[in-house]
Each structure stands twice: as structure tokens, then as C-alpha cells.
Amino acid sequence: MPSVHRTPRWDVHRLPRARGKSFLVTGGNAGIGYFVAEQLAGTGATVVLGSRDRAKAEAAIGSIGSRVPGARVKYVPLDLADPASPAASVDALGLERLDAVVLNAGVALDHPPRRETRDGHELMFATNHLGHFALIHHLAPLLTATPGSRIVTTGSFAAKSERLDLDDLRSTQDYRPKRAYARSKLAQMLFALELDRRLRAAGSTTLSVLVHPGGALDSLTPSRPPVHLRTTGERLSRLPLGLVVQGKDAAARPAVRAVLDPSVRGGQMLGPRAFGLRGTPRIEPLWTHLTDTTTAARLWAASRDLTGNDPTFTAPAGFVGTEGPATGHGEAGASIG
Ligand SMILES: NC(=O)c1ccc[n+]([C@@H]2O[C@H](COP(=O)([O-])OP(=O)(O)OC[C@H]3O[C@@H](n4cnc5c(N)ncnc54)[C@H](OP(=O)(O)O)[C@@H]3O)[C@@H](O)[C@H]2O)c1
């Protein structure tokens, strides 16, 4: 009987070792990013937390160190709302290779008033999308120098029913915070897929992968003192919500899989298995509006004009790539368990 090659089922509790590799997690000091960093640190890799708050980053490093024997975790200052910060962060990284960057940091405002960065951009669009766009511009040489490196962008279910207004990327007309947040996440998702197309066209070995964490609540998240404390009362009162959404420890798993799973391809999207809201990470079909290449190209051009950055990748010298096209059709097409 002929042997059938099957990729092993991804086990969130048995991650591959990644000693010698380096990963950067933006917003790694709190929330989902903290758990991405904690889980990646458990593989033996060096993990760098990109954080705008030194004290919070040091608390996260202490917490990870107390749970992961021999953890190699560092911190680099990064404020995505400050246009000067991404370049300075990359200069301060001090790494010879970068195997993956997880674009996780994000801000979500629930109430007006509309807030702006110093250079006049709406705060959520500037932090979540433009700041990461600029970061990837500055990281491109390091990622290119690391064959098979990965850029993992964190989208959101909130973007599923949203559309961009390319004529009002600063949200100056009819500002609604939840809509502006969802649009900023949609911008990140379109960016990730446009980046995938550009990486392929350039013959780069770097992969751009999209993830979304589902629904994640602090009240369903285990304590990690002093980073995050959950009382017994909170845990008990929110227990029923655990049927629908999950803690930030579980919400970190799509990004962790996107970083580590050798069978993940550029242009794929990973999210939680159960209704896209909770559960183990799986590769899922792209939502139809994410495949709108015209909008993605226009967004890229606008982001370049707004930031003065233009992430550019080349094939590493002398490297012959083996990456085939992504299926774009979810787990079944990708034959992953
Ligand atoms: N939670 C959910 O249900 C959910 C659902 C869909 C998508 N997401 C996405 O998942 C990601 C993480 O969400 P979360 O729930 O973990 O949020 P969170 O607990 O509020 O953590 C957000 C992280 O981003 C950092 N951050 C915010 N503004 C920043 C800036 N200007 N520069 C650098 N870092 C900044 C925060 O740093 P500080 O500690 O300094 O504030 C923090 O580390 C976000 O991209 C979010 O959009 C979350």
C-alpha cells in the first residue's frame, strides 16, 4: 500500500523547539501579546517584547521568567503612535536574525472624542496600522537576512463586516469609535495580504501570515501577577462567557501557530476553530472582502504617502526559494490536521 504523507495535527501543548531563533512581539507586555511571548519563550527562542512602557515590559519579563525556566526574553522600546519610534526600535533591537515578528499591539477606543497622534492621524488607525506598516519598513532588511522569516499580522473578527473609506482614512467625518477600530483592523488585514503578494513577486522567502484571536476577555484569562490579576469573583461571574469566547492565553494560539508551524504558508489566515471565536487555531478561508486587491493596493499607496515608508523586500542573495502558492481556501485545502 502506498504511504500517505500527512502533516501532524497541531498540538497547542506540544510546540516545536525553536532554540536559536528570535521573535519580536509588539505589545508583548500585556494581554494576548504577553501570552504569545510566554508561549514562544517556552520553545527556547529569544523573545523580544516591543513595548511603550519599560515598567510593564520588565513585569512581563519577570512573569515569563518565573514560569519558563531559562527563558530568554528582552525588551525594546516601541511606541507605534510615535512616527519616530519604529526606526529607533529596530536600531535598538541588537539582533543578527529575526525569525518572526508578531504585529499584535493594538488600541481600541470605546467612546468619543476622536483622538489624534501628534502628526494628525486618528489614533487607532495610526497605532494599529500605520505604526506597524512603518515597523515592517524598518525591519525589512533584518527579515530578508533571515531565510523563511515570518510577519504575523493580528486582525480581528470585527473587520469581517466592515469596509474601508479610503477617502477618509483619518476618520474626520462622522467619527464612530467602534467603526474606526474595525477599519483599522481591516486595514491591517488587507496590508498583510498585499504584503504576501509583494513578497512572492519579489521572490522573498519571508512569509506574511494573517491571524485573528477570536473573542478574548481578561476575566477568562489566568492570572499572571503582576501583569494581570483575576479575582475568583471575576472568574466565577464570567464563567458562562467561556462557552462563547476565551481567555487571552488561548487567544494567543493562532499567532503562536503562525510563527512556529512549518506547514503554514504565506497568505493564509488562522483563527479559532469554533465559529472564529474560541478554540484551537485552524487555517480558515479568507473572507471575501479580504481578497479585494484593488483596495489593498490603494491602501498600501495611501499608507506610503501618510508615513513616508514603503516596506520593500528582495530575495536573499543566492537563495533559491521553495515556497509554493498558498491555497487561500482554508484548512481542508492545506491538508493540515
Ligand atoms: N481581545 C480581543 O477580543 C481581540 C479580538 C480581536 C482582535 N484583537 C487584537 O489583538 C491584539 C491584542 O489585543 P488585547 O486584547 O491583548 O489588547 P490589550 O490587552 O489592550 O493589549 C494591547 C497591547 O498593545 C499595546 N499598545 C497599545 N498602544 C500601543 C502603542 N502606541 N505602542 C505600542 N504598544 C501599544 C499595549 O501596551 P500598554 O500596556 O502600554 O497599553 C498592550 O501591550 C490587538 O491587536 C487587538 O486589536 C483582540
XYZ file of C-alpha atoms and ligand atoms in Angstrom:
385
model
C 0.000 0.000 0.000
C 1.459 3.445 -0.880
C 2.328 5.571 2.185
C 0.208 8.723 2.553
C 2.045 11.807 3.801
C 0.024 13.638 6.444
C 1.091 16.770 8.288
C 0.784 16.085 12.034
C -2.160 17.727 13.810
C -1.104 20.972 15.531
C -0.931 20.476 19.292
C -1.027 23.732 21.270
C 0.539 21.925 24.226
C 3.474 20.434 22.295
C 5.144 23.281 20.438
C 8.232 22.621 18.334
C 11.553 23.747 19.845
C 12.886 26.987 18.401
C 16.174 27.451 20.236
C 18.459 29.803 18.310
C 15.537 31.653 16.731
C 14.454 35.205 17.600
C 10.921 36.568 17.708
C 9.616 40.108 18.252
C 6.120 40.602 19.696
C 4.675 44.107 19.607
C 2.609 44.836 22.713
C 4.210 41.780 24.314
C 3.906 43.313 27.760
C 0.161 42.689 28.237
C -2.937 40.857 27.050
C -2.734 38.448 24.128
C 0.788 39.634 23.261
C 2.013 38.666 26.714
C 0.767 35.097 26.196
C 2.218 34.952 22.675
C 5.570 35.901 24.224
C 5.207 33.436 27.113
C 4.325 30.542 24.795
C 7.121 31.382 22.338
C 9.634 31.723 25.200
C 8.779 28.125 26.140
C 10.253 26.932 22.822
C 13.747 28.075 23.810
C 13.735 31.007 21.380
C 14.799 34.554 22.227
C 11.683 36.709 22.516
C 11.752 40.499 22.376
C 8.829 42.456 23.776
C 8.126 45.671 21.842
C 6.554 47.905 24.462
C 5.972 51.601 25.100
C 6.275 51.109 28.886
C 9.543 49.899 30.412
C 8.000 49.024 33.805
C 5.260 46.911 32.192
C 7.805 45.175 29.967
C 10.012 44.383 32.963
C 6.997 42.979 34.836
C 6.194 40.761 31.840
C 9.807 39.583 31.596
C 9.739 38.735 35.318
C 6.481 36.817 34.993
C 7.661 34.818 31.965
C 10.975 34.118 33.697
C 9.172 32.738 36.753
C 7.148 30.308 34.613
C 9.591 29.321 31.853
C 12.927 28.013 33.151
C 15.814 29.570 31.228
C 13.533 31.967 29.306
C 15.381 34.392 27.036
C 13.186 37.485 26.981
C 14.258 41.060 26.245
C 12.565 44.397 25.783
C 12.804 47.104 23.159
C 11.045 50.475 23.482
C 8.310 50.819 20.851
C 5.500 53.362 20.663
C 3.528 52.714 17.490
C 1.734 56.050 17.760
C 5.050 57.904 17.535
C 6.307 58.044 13.927
C 9.937 58.248 15.089
C 9.719 55.163 17.277
C 9.760 52.182 14.819
C 13.115 53.181 13.306
C 14.644 53.695 16.755
C 13.265 50.341 17.951
C 14.789 48.480 15.042
C 18.129 50.215 15.678
C 17.942 49.145 19.330
C 16.999 45.514 18.622
C 20.573 44.229 18.596
C 19.631 41.001 16.792
C 21.507 39.275 13.986
C 18.407 37.433 12.808
C 14.661 37.853 13.220
C 12.665 34.712 12.501
C 9.259 36.282 13.105
C 7.573 39.469 14.154
C 4.065 39.320 15.602
C 2.195 42.558 14.932
C -0.028 42.285 17.984
C -0.118 45.663 19.752
C -3.361 47.486 19.364
C -5.595 50.125 20.814
C -9.405 50.006 20.847
C -11.330 53.087 21.991
C -14.965 52.612 23.019
C -16.056 56.231 23.343
C -15.591 59.591 21.647
C -13.863 62.013 21.429
C -11.782 61.153 18.391
C -8.124 61.146 19.360
C -5.170 62.058 17.187
C -1.465 61.360 17.130
C 0.960 64.278 17.033
C 1.057 64.074 13.236
C -2.729 64.338 12.934
C -3.758 60.730 12.294
C -6.718 59.116 14.054
C -5.154 57.223 16.972
C -6.389 53.679 16.290
C -5.579 53.753 12.554
C -2.174 55.271 13.321
C -1.271 52.799 16.074
C -2.729 49.594 14.717
C -1.994 50.030 11.014
C 0.402 52.884 10.219
C 2.773 52.147 13.121
C 3.078 48.507 12.100
C 3.432 49.476 8.418
C 6.398 51.668 9.375
C 7.838 48.970 11.635
C 7.858 46.447 8.787
C 9.548 49.027 6.533
C 12.412 49.289 9.033
C 12.536 45.540 9.792
C 12.652 44.506 6.122
C 16.476 44.158 5.864
C 16.678 42.005 9.015
C 13.740 39.836 7.957
C 15.210 39.444 4.479
C 18.519 38.356 6.013
C 16.695 35.556 7.869
C 15.529 32.913 5.346
C 11.948 31.792 5.911
C 11.165 34.616 8.368
C 7.530 35.409 9.093
C 5.419 38.504 9.572
C 2.299 37.647 11.552
C -0.398 40.327 11.498
C -3.215 40.369 14.065
C -6.597 41.127 12.550
C -10.000 40.920 14.147
C -13.413 39.372 13.680
C -14.658 42.975 14.000
C -13.302 43.605 10.498
C -15.486 40.911 8.943
C -18.469 43.173 8.400
C -16.528 46.427 7.889
C -15.357 48.251 4.762
C -12.621 50.887 4.425
C -13.284 54.501 3.500
C -10.137 55.273 1.545
C -11.217 58.905 1.206
C -11.331 59.367 4.982
C -8.510 57.318 6.492
C -8.157 59.941 9.259
C -11.828 59.422 10.268
C -12.505 63.143 10.349
C -16.085 62.723 9.080
C -18.754 61.087 11.241
C -16.275 59.552 13.712
C -17.555 56.361 15.398
C -15.006 54.654 17.656
C -16.063 51.031 17.089
C -16.173 51.539 13.334
C -12.789 53.286 13.339
C -11.329 50.366 15.308
C -12.810 47.769 12.932
C -11.498 49.734 9.942
C -8.032 49.915 11.457
C -8.060 46.110 11.862
C -9.347 45.638 8.312
C -6.507 47.872 7.111
C -4.029 45.613 8.901
C -5.562 42.518 7.307
C -5.509 43.998 3.795
C -1.919 45.082 4.429
C -0.904 41.538 5.424
C -2.335 40.070 2.219
C -0.910 42.794 -0.034
C 2.432 42.192 1.691
C 2.123 38.478 0.891
C 1.614 39.286 -2.810
C 4.602 41.638 -2.815
C 6.846 39.133 -1.034
C 6.004 36.458 -3.616
C 6.539 38.854 -6.526
C 9.954 39.778 -5.136
C 10.975 36.121 -4.678
C 11.406 36.739 -0.945
C 11.463 33.777 1.444
C 9.701 35.862 4.116
C 6.066 34.865 4.697
C 3.193 37.173 5.601
C 0.546 35.351 7.634
C -2.722 36.664 8.983
C -4.268 35.689 12.314
C -7.251 36.714 14.364
C -7.621 35.781 18.025
C -11.401 35.400 18.209
C -13.053 36.919 21.268
C -10.785 37.262 24.285
C -11.616 38.586 27.735
C -9.337 39.439 30.654
C -11.904 37.868 33.001
C -11.379 34.473 31.308
C -7.605 34.831 31.388
C -5.481 33.143 34.078
C -3.587 35.451 36.434
C -0.006 36.378 35.689
C 0.941 38.641 38.597
C 1.845 41.464 38.401
C 0.996 41.650 34.668
C -2.609 40.521 35.038
C -4.651 39.637 38.133
C -8.014 37.921 38.036
C -10.093 37.548 41.175
C -12.088 34.409 41.961
C -15.256 36.509 41.803
C -14.435 37.670 38.273
C -13.629 34.156 37.200
C -16.871 32.726 38.540
C -19.141 35.522 37.320
C -17.799 35.285 33.755
C -17.659 31.504 33.585
C -20.692 31.193 31.220
C -18.996 33.519 28.715
C -16.325 30.857 28.338
C -18.799 28.926 26.194
C -18.631 31.648 23.557
C -15.254 33.367 23.862
C -11.940 32.591 25.561
C -9.050 33.862 27.652
C -6.092 35.715 26.204
C -3.871 32.686 26.793
C -5.970 30.702 24.295
C -6.373 33.723 22.013
C -2.582 33.813 21.618
C -2.523 30.404 19.948
C -3.291 31.372 16.316
C -0.291 33.730 16.344
C 1.934 31.164 18.032
C 0.980 28.581 15.416
C 1.534 31.121 12.622
C 5.067 31.682 13.928
C 6.013 28.046 14.515
C 4.043 25.648 12.311
C 6.298 24.663 9.381
C 3.273 23.842 7.219
C 1.777 27.362 7.407
C 2.112 29.273 4.107
C 2.206 32.953 3.278
C -1.239 34.463 2.636
C -3.055 32.063 4.947
C -5.309 33.131 7.812
C -5.517 31.362 11.157
C -8.249 31.807 13.728
C -10.011 29.884 16.496
C -11.827 26.766 15.386
C -15.279 27.335 16.965
C -17.187 29.995 14.977
C -13.960 32.017 14.725
C -14.419 32.998 18.366
C -12.818 30.363 20.540
C -10.930 27.102 20.398
C -7.739 25.708 18.911
C -6.196 27.526 15.938
C -7.024 26.377 12.439
C -6.349 27.691 8.964
C -9.557 29.232 7.685
C -10.792 30.577 4.354
C -10.181 34.257 3.663
C -13.284 36.426 3.979
C -14.356 37.612 0.525
C -13.611 41.305 1.041
C -10.060 40.481 2.174
C -9.311 39.331 -1.377
C -10.035 42.817 -2.795
C -6.630 43.501 -4.333
C -7.592 46.938 -5.659
C -8.481 48.298 -2.225
C -5.390 46.669 -0.717
C -3.123 48.295 -3.326
C -4.750 51.697 -2.814
C -4.387 51.346 0.964
C -0.696 50.498 0.544
C -0.144 53.609 -1.578
C -2.022 55.775 0.940
C -0.035 54.292 3.855
C 3.208 55.009 1.990
C 2.144 58.616 1.430
C 0.995 59.077 5.042
C 4.137 57.600 6.636
C 6.882 58.179 4.081
C 7.688 54.459 4.413
C 7.396 51.704 1.808
C 8.228 48.184 3.055
C 10.389 46.590 0.360
C 11.686 43.043 0.266
C 14.087 41.242 -2.022
C 15.122 37.619 -2.437
C 18.120 36.821 -0.226
C 21.299 36.649 -2.299
C 21.933 33.144 -3.629
C 18.818 31.675 -2.022
C 16.511 29.522 -4.131
C 13.036 29.617 -2.595
C 10.748 26.598 -2.309
C 7.556 28.322 -1.181
C 4.613 27.439 -3.383
C 1.405 29.435 -3.583
C -0.956 29.434 -0.606
C -4.268 27.709 -1.187
C -6.242 30.603 0.331
C -9.028 28.089 0.864
C -8.596 27.164 4.494
C -7.539 24.084 6.304
C -9.071 21.459 4.057
C -7.164 22.730 1.032
C -3.966 22.932 3.049
C -4.152 19.325 4.325
C -3.246 20.264 7.879
C -4.819 18.448 10.785
N -9.253 40.905 22.904
C -9.974 40.582 21.845
O -11.090 40.027 21.948
C -9.466 40.846 20.448
C -10.266 40.485 19.363
C -9.806 40.703 18.073
C -8.540 41.260 17.875
N -7.778 41.632 18.954
C -6.468 42.207 18.690
O -5.493 41.501 19.443
C -4.434 42.390 19.800
C -4.193 42.335 21.298
O -5.417 42.664 21.967
P -5.553 42.547 23.537
O -6.954 42.206 23.836
O -4.450 41.731 24.098
O -5.326 44.090 23.966
P -4.715 44.696 25.307
O -4.834 43.746 26.430
O -5.340 46.051 25.447
O -3.165 44.859 24.967
C -2.799 45.720 23.942
C -1.290 45.805 23.851
O -0.962 46.767 22.835
C -0.085 47.722 23.406
N -0.183 49.038 22.783
C -1.257 49.860 22.704
N -0.916 51.018 22.120
C 0.417 50.921 21.814
C 1.358 51.792 21.220
N 1.033 53.045 20.834
N 2.633 51.366 21.062
C 2.990 50.116 21.465
N 2.160 49.266 22.070
C 0.871 49.664 22.242
C -0.484 47.784 24.866
O 0.527 48.421 25.603
P 0.190 49.147 27.027
O 0.158 48.031 28.035
O 1.312 50.087 27.195
O -1.143 49.823 26.871
C -0.638 46.303 25.147
O 0.613 45.700 25.311
C -4.837 43.768 19.277
O -4.247 43.960 18.021
C -6.352 43.654 19.113
O -6.836 44.533 18.123
C -8.211 41.435 20.233
